[in-house]
Amino acid sequence: MKKLGFILMAIFLSAVLGVKTSEAAYLPEYDKYVEVSYEDARKIADMLGLKDIPLGEETARLSFEMQENLIAKIEVILKTEIDHYYIWLTVDGKPVLGIDPPVPLYN
């Protein structure tokens, strides 16, 4: 009986210690898609530092990667993970820019 209790306790402890808590991350299920004109998307891309880069899938990927890198650096400085999502600007139904909207963090 002691052996069985010991084995059950070992299994319980390994399960508790082995289960990783959920981490904050990019939450694509909360993404929003907003249809805009090409001109508006161009103005916003220019404001993001993507001046003279043609709008399209490549611009969407670049804007996403730039912001993901920035978020990763912020998380290192703050020593915390930040849940985030994107607003995808679309032209003719195709994403051209990904924008991570600022959300205030309160501790």
PDB file of N, CA, C and O in Angstrom, residues 34-45 55 88-94 96-97:
ATOM      1  N   VAL A  34      -9.524  45.252 -41.589  1.00  0.00           N
ATOM      2  CA  VAL A  34     -10.182  46.504 -41.961  1.00  0.00           C
ATOM      3  C   VAL A  34      -9.845  46.816 -43.410  1.00  0.00           C
ATOM      4  O   VAL A  34      -8.674  46.958 -43.769  1.00  0.00           O
ATOM      5  N   GLU A  35     -10.872  46.932 -44.224  1.00  0.00           N
ATOM      6  CA  GLU A  35     -10.686  47.272 -45.636  1.00  0.00           C
ATOM      7  C   GLU A  35     -10.454  48.776 -45.756  1.00  0.00           C
ATOM      8  O   GLU A  35     -11.213  49.576 -45.206  1.00  0.00           O
ATOM      9  N   VAL A  36      -9.365  49.157 -46.421  1.00  0.00           N
ATOM     10  CA  VAL A  36      -9.024  50.570 -46.608  1.00  0.00           C
ATOM     11  C   VAL A  36      -8.681  50.801 -48.077  1.00  0.00           C
ATOM     12  O   VAL A  36      -8.456  49.857 -48.837  1.00  0.00           O
ATOM     13  N   SER A  37      -8.605  52.070 -48.440  1.00  0.00           N
ATOM     14  CA  SER A  37      -8.185  52.395 -49.803  1.00  0.00           C
ATOM     15  C   SER A  37      -6.668  52.236 -49.905  1.00  0.00           C
ATOM     16  O   SER A  37      -5.952  52.273 -48.897  1.00  0.00           O
ATOM     17  N   TYR A  38      -6.185  52.080 -51.109  1.00  0.00           N
ATOM     18  CA  TYR A  38      -4.744  51.965 -51.321  1.00  0.00           C
ATOM     19  C   TYR A  38      -4.033  53.224 -50.812  1.00  0.00           C
ATOM     20  O   TYR A  38      -2.988  53.142 -50.186  1.00  0.00           O
ATOM     21  N   GLU A  39      -4.636  54.382 -51.051  1.00  0.00           N
ATOM     22  CA  GLU A  39      -4.026  55.650 -50.639  1.00  0.00           C
ATOM     23  C   GLU A  39      -3.881  55.737 -49.118  1.00  0.00           C
ATOM     24  O   GLU A  39      -2.841  56.162 -48.608  1.00  0.00           O
ATOM     25  N   ASP A  40      -4.921  55.336 -48.401  1.00  0.00           N
ATOM     26  CA  ASP A  40      -4.851  55.352 -46.938  1.00  0.00           C
ATOM     27  C   ASP A  40      -3.800  54.361 -46.430  1.00  0.00           C
ATOM     28  O   ASP A  40      -3.029  54.674 -45.526  1.00  0.00           O
ATOM     29  N   ALA A  41      -3.767  53.179 -47.028  1.00  0.00           N
ATOM     30  CA  ALA A  41      -2.769  52.184 -46.631  1.00  0.00           C
ATOM     31  C   ALA A  41      -1.359  52.706 -46.903  1.00  0.00           C
ATOM     32  O   ALA A  41      -0.444  52.497 -46.108  1.00  0.00           O
ATOM     33  N   ARG A  42      -1.184  53.395 -48.018  1.00  0.00           N
ATOM     34  CA  ARG A  42       0.127  53.959 -48.361  1.00  0.00           C
ATOM     35  C   ARG A  42       0.570  54.986 -47.324  1.00  0.00           C
ATOM     36  O   ARG A  42       1.718  54.990 -46.881  1.00  0.00           O
ATOM     37  N   LYS A  43      -0.365  55.886 -46.905  1.00  0.00           N
ATOM     38  CA  LYS A  43      -0.042  56.899 -45.899  1.00  0.00           C
ATOM     39  C   LYS A  43       0.373  56.239 -44.576  1.00  0.00           C
ATOM     40  O   LYS A  43       1.333  56.656 -43.936  1.00  0.00           O
ATOM     41  N   ILE A  44      -0.357  55.212 -44.183  1.00  0.00           N
ATOM     42  CA  ILE A  44      -0.063  54.528 -42.921  1.00  0.00           C
ATOM     43  C   ILE A  44       1.264  53.778 -43.021  1.00  0.00           C
ATOM     44  O   ILE A  44       2.066  53.800 -42.084  1.00  0.00           O
ATOM     45  N   ALA A  45       1.517  53.134 -44.152  1.00  0.00           N
ATOM     46  CA  ALA A  45       2.792  52.431 -44.345  1.00  0.00           C
ATOM     47  C   ALA A  45       3.958  53.414 -44.261  1.00  0.00           C
ATOM     48  O   ALA A  45       4.992  53.110 -43.647  1.00  0.00           O
ATOM     49  N   LEU A  55       3.037  48.098 -51.511  1.00  0.00           N
ATOM     50  CA  LEU A  55       2.079  47.447 -50.631  1.00  0.00           C
ATOM     51  C   LEU A  55       1.676  46.089 -51.176  1.00  0.00           C
ATOM     52  O   LEU A  55       1.472  45.919 -52.366  1.00  0.00           O
ATOM     53  N   TRP A  88      -5.235  44.102 -39.262  1.00  0.00           N
ATOM     54  CA  TRP A  88      -4.706  43.920 -40.620  1.00  0.00           C
ATOM     55  C   TRP A  88      -5.459  44.843 -41.554  1.00  0.00           C
ATOM     56  O   TRP A  88      -6.676  44.744 -41.692  1.00  0.00           O
ATOM     57  N   LEU A  89      -4.728  45.775 -42.176  1.00  0.00           N
ATOM     58  CA  LEU A  89      -5.328  46.640 -43.192  1.00  0.00           C
ATOM     59  C   LEU A  89      -5.315  45.876 -44.501  1.00  0.00           C
ATOM     60  O   LEU A  89      -4.283  45.318 -44.893  1.00  0.00           O
ATOM     61  N   THR A  90      -6.465  45.841 -45.153  1.00  0.00           N
ATOM     62  CA  THR A  90      -6.572  45.111 -46.406  1.00  0.00           C
ATOM     63  C   THR A  90      -6.965  46.055 -47.536  1.00  0.00           C
ATOM     64  O   THR A  90      -7.681  47.027 -47.339  1.00  0.00           O
ATOM     65  N   VAL A  91      -6.457  45.751 -48.713  1.00  0.00           N
ATOM     66  CA  VAL A  91      -6.835  46.455 -49.937  1.00  0.00           C
ATOM     67  C   VAL A  91      -7.327  45.375 -50.885  1.00  0.00           C
ATOM     68  O   VAL A  91      -6.612  44.403 -51.161  1.00  0.00           O
ATOM     69  N   ASP A  92      -8.554  45.510 -51.337  1.00  0.00           N
ATOM     70  CA  ASP A  92      -9.196  44.504 -52.191  1.00  0.00           C
ATOM     71  C   ASP A  92      -9.171  43.119 -51.535  1.00  0.00           C
ATOM     72  O   ASP A  92      -8.938  42.096 -52.185  1.00  0.00           O
ATOM     73  N   GLY A  93      -9.350  43.098 -50.210  1.00  0.00           N
ATOM     74  CA  GLY A  93      -9.432  41.838 -49.480  1.00  0.00           C
ATOM     75  C   GLY A  93      -8.110  41.188 -49.130  1.00  0.00           C
ATOM     76  O   GLY A  93      -8.088  40.143 -48.482  1.00  0.00           O
ATOM     77  N   LYS A  94      -6.997  41.781 -49.543  1.00  0.00           N
ATOM     78  CA  LYS A  94      -5.688  41.182 -49.278  1.00  0.00           C
ATOM     79  C   LYS A  94      -4.939  42.015 -48.237  1.00  0.00           C
ATOM     80  O   LYS A  94      -4.826  43.231 -48.386  1.00  0.00           O
ATOM     81  N   VAL A  96      -2.276  44.082 -46.402  1.00  0.00           N
ATOM     82  CA  VAL A  96      -1.100  44.829 -46.856  1.00  0.00           C
ATOM     83  C   VAL A  96      -0.279  45.373 -45.695  1.00  0.00           C
ATOM     84  O   VAL A  96       0.899  45.674 -45.853  1.00  0.00           O
ATOM     85  N   LEU A  97      -0.883  45.512 -44.518  1.00  0.00           N
ATOM     86  CA  LEU A  97      -0.174  46.002 -43.333  1.00  0.00           C
ATOM     87  C   LEU A  97      -0.737  45.339 -42.085  1.00  0.00           C
ATOM     88  O   LEU A  97      -1.946  45.174 -41.963  1.00  0.00           O
TER      89      LEU A  97
END
